[in-house]
CSV table of C-alpha atoms in Angstrom, one decimal:
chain,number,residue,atom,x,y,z
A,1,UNK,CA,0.4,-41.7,-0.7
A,2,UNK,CA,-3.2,-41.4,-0.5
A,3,UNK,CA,-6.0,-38.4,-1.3
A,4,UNK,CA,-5.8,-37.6,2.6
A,5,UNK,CA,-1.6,-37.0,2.6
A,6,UNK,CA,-2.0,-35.4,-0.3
A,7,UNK,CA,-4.8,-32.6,0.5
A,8,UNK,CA,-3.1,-32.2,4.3
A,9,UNK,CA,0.1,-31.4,2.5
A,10,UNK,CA,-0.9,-30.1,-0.5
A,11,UNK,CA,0.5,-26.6,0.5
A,12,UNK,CA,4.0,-27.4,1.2
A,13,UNK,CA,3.8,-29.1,-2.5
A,14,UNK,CA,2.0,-26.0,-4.0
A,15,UNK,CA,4.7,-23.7,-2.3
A,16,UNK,CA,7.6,-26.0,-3.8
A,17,UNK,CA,8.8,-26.5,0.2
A,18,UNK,CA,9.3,-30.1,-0.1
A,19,UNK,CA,12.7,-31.8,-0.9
A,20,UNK,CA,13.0,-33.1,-4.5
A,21,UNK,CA,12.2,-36.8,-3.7
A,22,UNK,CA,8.8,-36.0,-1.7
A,23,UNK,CA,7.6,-33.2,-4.8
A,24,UNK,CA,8.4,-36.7,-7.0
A,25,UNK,CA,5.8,-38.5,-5.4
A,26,UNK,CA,3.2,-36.0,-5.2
A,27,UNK,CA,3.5,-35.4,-9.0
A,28,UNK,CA,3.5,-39.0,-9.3
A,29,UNK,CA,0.1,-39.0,-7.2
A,30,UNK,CA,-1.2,-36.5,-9.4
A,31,UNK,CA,-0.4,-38.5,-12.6
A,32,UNK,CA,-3.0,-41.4,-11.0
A,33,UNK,CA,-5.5,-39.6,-9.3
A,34,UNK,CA,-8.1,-37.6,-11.6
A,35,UNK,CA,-9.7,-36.1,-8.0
A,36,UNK,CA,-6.2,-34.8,-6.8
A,37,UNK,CA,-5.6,-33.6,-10.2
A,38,UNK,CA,-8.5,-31.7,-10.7
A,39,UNK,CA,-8.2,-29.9,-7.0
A,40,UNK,CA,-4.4,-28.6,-8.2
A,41,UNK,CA,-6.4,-27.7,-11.7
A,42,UNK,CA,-9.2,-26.0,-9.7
A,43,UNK,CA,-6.9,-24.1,-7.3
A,44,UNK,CA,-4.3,-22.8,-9.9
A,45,UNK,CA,-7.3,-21.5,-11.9
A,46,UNK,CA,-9.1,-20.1,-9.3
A,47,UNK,CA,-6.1,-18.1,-8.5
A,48,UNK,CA,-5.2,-17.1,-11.6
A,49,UNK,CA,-9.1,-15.6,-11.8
A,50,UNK,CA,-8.8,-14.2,-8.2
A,51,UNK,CA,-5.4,-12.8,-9.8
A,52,UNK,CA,-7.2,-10.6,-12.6
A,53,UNK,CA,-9.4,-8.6,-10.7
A,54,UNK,CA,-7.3,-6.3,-9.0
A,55,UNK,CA,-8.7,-3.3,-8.3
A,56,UNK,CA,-7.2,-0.2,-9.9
A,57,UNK,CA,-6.2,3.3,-7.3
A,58,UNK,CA,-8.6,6.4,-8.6
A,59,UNK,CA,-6.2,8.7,-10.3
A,60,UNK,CA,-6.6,10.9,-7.7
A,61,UNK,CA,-5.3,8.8,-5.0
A,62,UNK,CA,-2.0,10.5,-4.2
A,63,UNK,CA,-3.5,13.4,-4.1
A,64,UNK,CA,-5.8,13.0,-1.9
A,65,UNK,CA,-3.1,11.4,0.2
A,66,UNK,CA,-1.6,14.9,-0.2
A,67,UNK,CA,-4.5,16.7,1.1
A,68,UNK,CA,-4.9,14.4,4.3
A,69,UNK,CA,-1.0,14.7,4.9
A,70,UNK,CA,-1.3,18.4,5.6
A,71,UNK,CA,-3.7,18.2,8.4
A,72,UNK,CA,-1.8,15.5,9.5
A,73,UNK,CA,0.5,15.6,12.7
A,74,UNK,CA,4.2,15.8,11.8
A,75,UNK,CA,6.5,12.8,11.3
A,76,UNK,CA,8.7,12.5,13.6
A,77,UNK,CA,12.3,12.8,12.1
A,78,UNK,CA,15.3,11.1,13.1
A,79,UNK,CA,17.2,13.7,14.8
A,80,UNK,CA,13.6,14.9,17.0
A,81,UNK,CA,13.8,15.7,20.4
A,82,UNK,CA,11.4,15.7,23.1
A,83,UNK,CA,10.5,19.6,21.6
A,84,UNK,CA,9.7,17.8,18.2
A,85,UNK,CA,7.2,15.6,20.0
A,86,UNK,CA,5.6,18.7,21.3
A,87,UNK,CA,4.0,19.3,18.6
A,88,UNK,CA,3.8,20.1,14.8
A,89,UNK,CA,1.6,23.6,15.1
A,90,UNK,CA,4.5,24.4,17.6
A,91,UNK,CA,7.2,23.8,15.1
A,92,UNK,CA,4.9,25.5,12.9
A,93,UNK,CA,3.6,28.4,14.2
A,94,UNK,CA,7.1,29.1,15.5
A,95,UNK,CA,8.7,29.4,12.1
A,96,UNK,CA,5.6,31.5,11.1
A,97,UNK,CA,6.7,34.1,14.1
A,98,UNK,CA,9.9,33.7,13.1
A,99,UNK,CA,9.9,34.6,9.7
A,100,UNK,CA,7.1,37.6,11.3
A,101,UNK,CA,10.4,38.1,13.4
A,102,UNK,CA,12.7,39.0,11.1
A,103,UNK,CA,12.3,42.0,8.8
A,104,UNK,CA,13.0,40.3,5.1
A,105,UNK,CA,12.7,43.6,3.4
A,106,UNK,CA,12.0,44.2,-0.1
A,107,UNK,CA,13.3,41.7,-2.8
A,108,UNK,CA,14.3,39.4,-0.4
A,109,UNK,CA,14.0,35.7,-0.5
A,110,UNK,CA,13.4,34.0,3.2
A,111,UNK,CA,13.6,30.4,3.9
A,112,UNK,CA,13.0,28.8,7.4
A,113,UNK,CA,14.5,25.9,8.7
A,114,UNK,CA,13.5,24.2,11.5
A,115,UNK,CA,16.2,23.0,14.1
A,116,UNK,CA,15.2,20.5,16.2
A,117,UNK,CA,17.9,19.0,18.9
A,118,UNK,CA,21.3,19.2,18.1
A,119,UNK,CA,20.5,18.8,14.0
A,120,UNK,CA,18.7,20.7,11.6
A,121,UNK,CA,16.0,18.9,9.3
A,122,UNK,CA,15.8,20.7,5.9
A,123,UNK,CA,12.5,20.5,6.0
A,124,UNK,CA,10.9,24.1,5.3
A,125,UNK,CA,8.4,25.2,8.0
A,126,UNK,CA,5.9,25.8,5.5
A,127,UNK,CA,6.0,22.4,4.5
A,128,UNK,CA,3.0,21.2,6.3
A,129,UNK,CA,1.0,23.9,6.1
A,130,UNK,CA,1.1,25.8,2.7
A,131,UNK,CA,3.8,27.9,0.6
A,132,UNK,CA,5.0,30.9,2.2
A,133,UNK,CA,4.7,34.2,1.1
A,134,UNK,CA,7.7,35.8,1.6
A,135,UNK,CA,7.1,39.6,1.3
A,136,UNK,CA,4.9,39.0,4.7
A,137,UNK,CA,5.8,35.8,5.8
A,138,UNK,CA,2.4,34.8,6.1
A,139,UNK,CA,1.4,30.9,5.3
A,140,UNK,CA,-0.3,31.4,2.4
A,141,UNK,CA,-3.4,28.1,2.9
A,142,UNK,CA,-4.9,29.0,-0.9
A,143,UNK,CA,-2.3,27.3,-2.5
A,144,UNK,CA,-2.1,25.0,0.3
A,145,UNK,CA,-3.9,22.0,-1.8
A,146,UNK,CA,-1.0,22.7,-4.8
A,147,UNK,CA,1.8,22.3,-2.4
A,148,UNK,CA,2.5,18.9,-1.1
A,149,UNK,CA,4.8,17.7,1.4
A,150,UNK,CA,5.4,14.4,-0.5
A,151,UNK,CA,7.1,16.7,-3.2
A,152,UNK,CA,8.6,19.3,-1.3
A,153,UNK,CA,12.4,19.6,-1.1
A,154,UNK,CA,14.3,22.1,1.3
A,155,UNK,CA,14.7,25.2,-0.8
A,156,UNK,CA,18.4,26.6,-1.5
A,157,UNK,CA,20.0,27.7,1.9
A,158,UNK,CA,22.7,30.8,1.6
A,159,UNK,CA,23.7,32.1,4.5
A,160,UNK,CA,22.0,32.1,7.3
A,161,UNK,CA,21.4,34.1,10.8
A,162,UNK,CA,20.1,32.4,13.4
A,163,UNK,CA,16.7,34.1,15.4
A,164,UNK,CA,15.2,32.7,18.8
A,165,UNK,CA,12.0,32.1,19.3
A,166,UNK,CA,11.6,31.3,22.7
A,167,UNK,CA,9.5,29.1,22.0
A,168,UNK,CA,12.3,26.0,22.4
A,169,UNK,CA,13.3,25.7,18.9
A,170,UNK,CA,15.5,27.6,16.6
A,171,UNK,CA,14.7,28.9,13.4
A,172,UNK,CA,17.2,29.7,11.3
A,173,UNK,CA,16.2,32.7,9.0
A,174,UNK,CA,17.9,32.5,6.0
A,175,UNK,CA,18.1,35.9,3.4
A,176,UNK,CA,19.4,36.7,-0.2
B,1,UNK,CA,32.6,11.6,-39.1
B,2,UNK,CA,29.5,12.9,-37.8
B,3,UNK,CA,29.1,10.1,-35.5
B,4,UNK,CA,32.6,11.3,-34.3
B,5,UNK,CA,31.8,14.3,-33.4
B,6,UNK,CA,28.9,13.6,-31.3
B,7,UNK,CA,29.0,14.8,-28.3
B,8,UNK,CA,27.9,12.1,-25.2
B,9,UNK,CA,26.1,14.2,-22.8
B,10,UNK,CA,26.4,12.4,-19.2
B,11,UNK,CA,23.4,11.0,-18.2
B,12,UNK,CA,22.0,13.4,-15.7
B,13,UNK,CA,19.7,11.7,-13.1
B,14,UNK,CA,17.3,13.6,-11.2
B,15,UNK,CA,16.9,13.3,-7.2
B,16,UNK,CA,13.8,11.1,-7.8
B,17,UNK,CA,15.0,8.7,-10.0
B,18,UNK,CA,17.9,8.2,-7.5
B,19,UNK,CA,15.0,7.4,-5.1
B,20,UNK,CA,13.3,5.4,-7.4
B,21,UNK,CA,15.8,3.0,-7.0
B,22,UNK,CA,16.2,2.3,-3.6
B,23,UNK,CA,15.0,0.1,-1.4
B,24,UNK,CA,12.2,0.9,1.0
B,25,UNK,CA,13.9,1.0,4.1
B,26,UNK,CA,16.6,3.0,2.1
B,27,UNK,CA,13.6,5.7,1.6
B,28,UNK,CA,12.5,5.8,5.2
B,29,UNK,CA,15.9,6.2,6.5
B,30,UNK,CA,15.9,9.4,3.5
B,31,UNK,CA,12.4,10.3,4.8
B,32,UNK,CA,13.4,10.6,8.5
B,33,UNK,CA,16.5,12.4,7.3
B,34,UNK,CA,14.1,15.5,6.1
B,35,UNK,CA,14.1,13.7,2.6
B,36,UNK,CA,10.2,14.5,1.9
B,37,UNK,CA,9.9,12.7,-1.6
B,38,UNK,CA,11.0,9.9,-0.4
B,39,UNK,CA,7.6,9.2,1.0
B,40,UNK,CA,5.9,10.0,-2.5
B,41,UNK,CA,8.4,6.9,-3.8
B,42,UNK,CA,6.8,4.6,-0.9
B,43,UNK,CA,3.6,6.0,-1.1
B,44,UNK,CA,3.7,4.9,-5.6
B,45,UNK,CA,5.3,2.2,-4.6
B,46,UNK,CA,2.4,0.5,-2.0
B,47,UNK,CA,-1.2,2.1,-2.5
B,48,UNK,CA,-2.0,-0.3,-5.3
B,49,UNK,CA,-1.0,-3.4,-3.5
B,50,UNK,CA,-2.1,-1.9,-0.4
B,51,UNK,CA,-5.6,-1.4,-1.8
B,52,UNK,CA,-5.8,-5.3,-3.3
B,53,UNK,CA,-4.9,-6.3,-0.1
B,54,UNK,CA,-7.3,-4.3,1.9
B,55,UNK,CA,-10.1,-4.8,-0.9
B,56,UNK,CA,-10.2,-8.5,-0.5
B,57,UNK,CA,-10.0,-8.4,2.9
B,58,UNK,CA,-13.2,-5.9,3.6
B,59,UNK,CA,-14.7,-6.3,0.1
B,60,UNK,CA,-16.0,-2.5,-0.5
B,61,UNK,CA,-13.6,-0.4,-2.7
B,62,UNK,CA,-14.2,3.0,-2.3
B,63,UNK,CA,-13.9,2.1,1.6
B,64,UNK,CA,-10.1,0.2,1.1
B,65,UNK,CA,-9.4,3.2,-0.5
B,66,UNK,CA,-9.7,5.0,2.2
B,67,UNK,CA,-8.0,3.1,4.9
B,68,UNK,CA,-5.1,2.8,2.0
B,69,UNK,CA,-4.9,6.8,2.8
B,70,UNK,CA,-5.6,5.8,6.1
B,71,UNK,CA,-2.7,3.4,6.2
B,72,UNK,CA,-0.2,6.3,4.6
B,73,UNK,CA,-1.3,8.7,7.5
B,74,UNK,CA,-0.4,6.7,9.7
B,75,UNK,CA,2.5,5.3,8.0
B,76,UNK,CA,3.5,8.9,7.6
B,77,UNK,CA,3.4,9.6,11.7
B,78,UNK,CA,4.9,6.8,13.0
B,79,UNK,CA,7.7,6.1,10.5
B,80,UNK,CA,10.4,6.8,13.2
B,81,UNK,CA,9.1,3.8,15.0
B,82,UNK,CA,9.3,1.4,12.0
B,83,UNK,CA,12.1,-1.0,12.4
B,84,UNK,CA,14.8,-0.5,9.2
B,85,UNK,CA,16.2,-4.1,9.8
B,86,UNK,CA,12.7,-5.4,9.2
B,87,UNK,CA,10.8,-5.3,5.7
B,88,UNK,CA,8.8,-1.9,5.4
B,89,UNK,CA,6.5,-3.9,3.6
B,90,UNK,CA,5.4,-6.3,6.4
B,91,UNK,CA,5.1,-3.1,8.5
B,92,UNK,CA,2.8,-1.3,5.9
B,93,UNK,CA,0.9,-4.6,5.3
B,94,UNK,CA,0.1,-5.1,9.3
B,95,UNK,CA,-1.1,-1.4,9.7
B,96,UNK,CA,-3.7,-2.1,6.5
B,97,UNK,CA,-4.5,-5.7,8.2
B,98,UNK,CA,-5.5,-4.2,11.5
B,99,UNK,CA,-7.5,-1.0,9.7
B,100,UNK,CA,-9.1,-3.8,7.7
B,101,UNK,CA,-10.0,-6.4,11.3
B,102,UNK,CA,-11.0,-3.0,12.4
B,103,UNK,CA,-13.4,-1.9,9.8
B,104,UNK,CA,-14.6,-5.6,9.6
B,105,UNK,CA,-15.5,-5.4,13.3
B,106,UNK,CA,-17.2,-2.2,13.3
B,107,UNK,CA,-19.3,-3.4,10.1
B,108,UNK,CA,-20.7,-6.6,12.0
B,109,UNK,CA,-21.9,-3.9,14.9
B,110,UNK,CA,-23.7,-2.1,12.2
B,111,UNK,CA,-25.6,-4.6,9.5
B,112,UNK,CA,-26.5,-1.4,7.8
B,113,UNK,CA,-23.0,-1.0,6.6
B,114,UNK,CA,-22.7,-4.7,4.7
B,115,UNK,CA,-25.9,-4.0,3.2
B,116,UNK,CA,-25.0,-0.8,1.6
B,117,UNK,CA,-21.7,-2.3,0.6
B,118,UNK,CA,-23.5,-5.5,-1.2
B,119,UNK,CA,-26.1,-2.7,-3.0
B,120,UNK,CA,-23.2,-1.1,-4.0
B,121,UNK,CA,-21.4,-4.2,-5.8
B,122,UNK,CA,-24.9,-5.3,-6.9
B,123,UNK,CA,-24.9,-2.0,-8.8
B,124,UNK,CA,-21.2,-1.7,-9.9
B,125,UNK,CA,-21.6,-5.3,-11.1
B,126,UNK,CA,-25.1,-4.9,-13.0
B,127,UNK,CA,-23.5,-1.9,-15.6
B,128,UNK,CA,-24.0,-2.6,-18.8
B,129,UNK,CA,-22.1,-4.9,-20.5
B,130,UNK,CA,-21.0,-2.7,-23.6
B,131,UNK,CA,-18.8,-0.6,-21.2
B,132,UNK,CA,-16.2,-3.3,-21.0
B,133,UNK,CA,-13.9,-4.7,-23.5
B,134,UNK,CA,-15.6,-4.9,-26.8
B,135,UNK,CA,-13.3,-7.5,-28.5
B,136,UNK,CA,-15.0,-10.1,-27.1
B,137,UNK,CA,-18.9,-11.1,-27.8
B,138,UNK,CA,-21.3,-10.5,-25.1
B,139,UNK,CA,-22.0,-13.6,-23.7
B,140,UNK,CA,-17.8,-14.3,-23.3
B,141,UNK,CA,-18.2,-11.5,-21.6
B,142,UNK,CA,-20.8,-12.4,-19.5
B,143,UNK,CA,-19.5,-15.7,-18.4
B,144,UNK,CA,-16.0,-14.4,-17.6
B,145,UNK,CA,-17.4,-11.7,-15.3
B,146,UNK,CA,-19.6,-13.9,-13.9
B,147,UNK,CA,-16.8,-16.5,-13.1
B,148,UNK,CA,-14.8,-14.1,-11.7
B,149,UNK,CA,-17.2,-13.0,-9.6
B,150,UNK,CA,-17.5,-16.2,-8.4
B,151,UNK,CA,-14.1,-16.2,-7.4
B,152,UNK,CA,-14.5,-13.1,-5.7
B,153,UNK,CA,-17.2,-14.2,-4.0
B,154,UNK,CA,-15.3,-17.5,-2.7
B,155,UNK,CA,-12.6,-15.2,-1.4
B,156,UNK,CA,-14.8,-13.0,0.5
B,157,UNK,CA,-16.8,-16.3,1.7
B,158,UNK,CA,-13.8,-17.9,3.9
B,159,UNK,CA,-13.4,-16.9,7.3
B,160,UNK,CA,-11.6,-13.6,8.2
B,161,UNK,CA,-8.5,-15.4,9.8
B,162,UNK,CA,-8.3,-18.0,6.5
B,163,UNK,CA,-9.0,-15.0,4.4
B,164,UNK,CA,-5.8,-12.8,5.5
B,165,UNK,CA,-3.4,-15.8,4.7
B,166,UNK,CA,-5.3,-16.7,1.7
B,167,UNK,CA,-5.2,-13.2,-0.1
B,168,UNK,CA,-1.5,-12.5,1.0
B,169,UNK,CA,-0.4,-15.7,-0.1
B,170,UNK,CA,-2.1,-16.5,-3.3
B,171,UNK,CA,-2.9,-12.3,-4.4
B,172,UNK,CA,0.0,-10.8,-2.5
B,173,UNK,CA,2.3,-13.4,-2.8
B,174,UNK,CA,3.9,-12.8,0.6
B,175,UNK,CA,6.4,-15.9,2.3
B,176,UNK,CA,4.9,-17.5,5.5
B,177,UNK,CA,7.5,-15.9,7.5
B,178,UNK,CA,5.6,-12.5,6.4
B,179,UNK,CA,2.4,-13.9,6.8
B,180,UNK,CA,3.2,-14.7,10.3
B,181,UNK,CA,4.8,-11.1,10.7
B,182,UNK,CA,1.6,-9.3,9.3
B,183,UNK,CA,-0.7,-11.3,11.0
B,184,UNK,CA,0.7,-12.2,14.5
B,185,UNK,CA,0.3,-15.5,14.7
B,186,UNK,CA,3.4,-18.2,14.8
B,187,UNK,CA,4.4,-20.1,11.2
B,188,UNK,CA,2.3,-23.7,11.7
B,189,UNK,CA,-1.0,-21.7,12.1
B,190,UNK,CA,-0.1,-19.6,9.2
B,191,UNK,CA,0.5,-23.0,7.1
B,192,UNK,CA,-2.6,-25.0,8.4
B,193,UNK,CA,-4.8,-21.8,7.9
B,194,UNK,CA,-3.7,-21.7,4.4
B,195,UNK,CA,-4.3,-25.1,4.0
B,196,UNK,CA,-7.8,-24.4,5.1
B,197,UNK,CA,-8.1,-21.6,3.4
B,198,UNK,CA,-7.2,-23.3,-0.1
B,199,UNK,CA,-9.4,-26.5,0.7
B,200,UNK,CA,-12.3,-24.1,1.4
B,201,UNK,CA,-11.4,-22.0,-1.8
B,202,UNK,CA,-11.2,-25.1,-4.2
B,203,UNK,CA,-14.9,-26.6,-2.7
B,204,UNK,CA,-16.0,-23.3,-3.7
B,205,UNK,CA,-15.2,-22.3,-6.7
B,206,UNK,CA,-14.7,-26.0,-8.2
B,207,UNK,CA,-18.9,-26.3,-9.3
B,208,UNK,CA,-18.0,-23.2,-11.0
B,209,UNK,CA,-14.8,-24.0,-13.1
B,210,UNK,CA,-15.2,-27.2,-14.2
């Protein structure tokens, strides 16, 4: 083997992708060849260097990513339909109405679940845009930036009543 | 006798250490299934290699930080299109590539942009030594940071195309066969570009290190 072989291959070596009696007589080549040697010594190194200077995420980074996934258009879940694709204000603003819709009364807890197609998601309706307040039903956007859809979980269902929209989902209103 | 009559409570484990465990395209399955924390588990799990990656590509790092967030957005939308045979991180890793080819492009339409980027290295890199690690003396210091900065230098010297296999190779640590998924072009380019890529690396940085 000479400098040439070993340089053009050097990669398949580095890698370990040659069979065991090829890798033999590189490391033999590198035994007798102080240029060779000191190109695998240079390499390693520089790697190594190139290794230790990873840059660190600001601490805020995942919430940031928080803030930009709100405005965000909606993921598109497994069990969408053409009426997911519509739109995530749709999906929205139509479990907004339909929590409007339905008279909660006093004391009452409401949660909304958005049905889209045949299955529902348990994924809240508020959960792109803010927590809701359920006395009015209103979105409440203040406490928007607290309130993450990477942390949300679908809140504890009881049993539920089902209101149209018309607008070509369904919510499902669900009261204590 | 007190030992008997401890009581072993059952370990409870939480939701999200459940997700902890599993594998990405475990979570995006959970995620597409209305599972919303299962994106937080992909998101911790990817922005720091994510931002290496995108770093060494484009060389500014309050700007990789951005397309990171960039590449989570978009993850975010289009997860229902990502393939769960395939590895979610090859599919992460070619959505940063092409917002870094895409930055990359739009900075060499607009010379003001590297400039500003090379003032602000020029700055970050020109602090005062006695913010960094005091166990060593000063001029340790100095010659370690410059070397590395050497090295950092040599990586953002090679060409754009050697560059991508170099940094997911040798800083990413990704097989050829991901190389070629993330990059788009077939496995012998992949190997003869990292070839390149190394040969260029080593005439670089060799003055330097020995």
């Amino acid at each position: 083997m000479d400098c040439t072989d070993f340089i053009d291959r050097y990669s398949d070596y580095d890698d370990s992708l040659l069979p065991p009696r090829e890798e033999a007589v590189f490391r033999a080549h590198l035994d007798l060849c102080e240029a060779c040697a000191r190109y695998d010594r240079v390499l390693r190194k520089g790697r190594m260097l190139a290794r230790q200077m990873d840059p660190e995420p600001t601490a805020d980074f995942i919430p940031r990513l928080r803030l930009r996934l709100l405005t965000a258009p909606e993921p598109r879940l497994m069990a969408a339909s053409p009426v997911a694709a519509g739109g995530f204000l749709t999906l929205a603003l139509a479990a907004v109405l339909g929590l409007w819709l339905v008279d909660a009364g006093p004391g009452s807890r409401a949660t909304a679940e958005l049905q889209i197609g045949s299955r529902a998601t348990s994924l809240p309706a508020s959960a792109y845009l803010g927590p809701v307040d359920w006395t009015t039903g209103r979105v409440d956007r203040g406490r928007a930036s607290s309130y993450s859809p990477l942390e949300i979980g679908p809140p504890a269902y009881r049993a539920s009543r089902s209101v149209s929209t018309g607008l070509s989902s369904t919510i499902s209103h669900t009261l204590d | 006798m007190a030992r008997a009559l401890q009581i072993q409570k059952p370990a409870v484990r939480t939701r999200s250490q459940e997700l902890a465990e599993l594998e990405d395209a475990r979570l995006a399955a959970e995620f597409l299934a209305g599972e919303a924390r299962a994106f937080t588990v992909l998101a911790d799990r990817y922005h720091a290699r994510l931002l290496n990656f995108i770093y060494r590509m484009i060389g500014d790092r309050d700007r990789a930080e951005d397309l990171v967030q960039e590449t989570f957005v978009r993850v975010y939308r289009h997860l229902h299109r990502y393939d769960q045979n395939r590895k979610f991180s090859t599919w992460a890793y070619t959505i940063a590539g092409n917002l870094a080819k895409n930055e990359l492009r739009n900075r060499s339409r607009n010379p003001m942009v590297l400039f500003q980027t090379i003032k602000k290295n020029w700055e970050a890199d020109h602090r005062p030594l006695e913010w960094e690690d005091n166990r060593y003396r000063p001029d340790d210091l100095y010659r370690k940071r410059d070397l590395r900065e050497k090295v950092e230098v040599a990586v953002a010297q090679l060409p754009e195309h050697h560059r991508v296999v170099f940094v997911l190779r040798e800083l990413e640590g990704k097989t050829y066969e991901e190389i070629s998924d993330i990059t788009g072009v077939n496995l012998g380019t992949v190997k003869s570009r990292l070839n390149r890529a190394r040969n260029a690396f080593a005439e670089l940085i060799a003055p330097h290190i020995e």
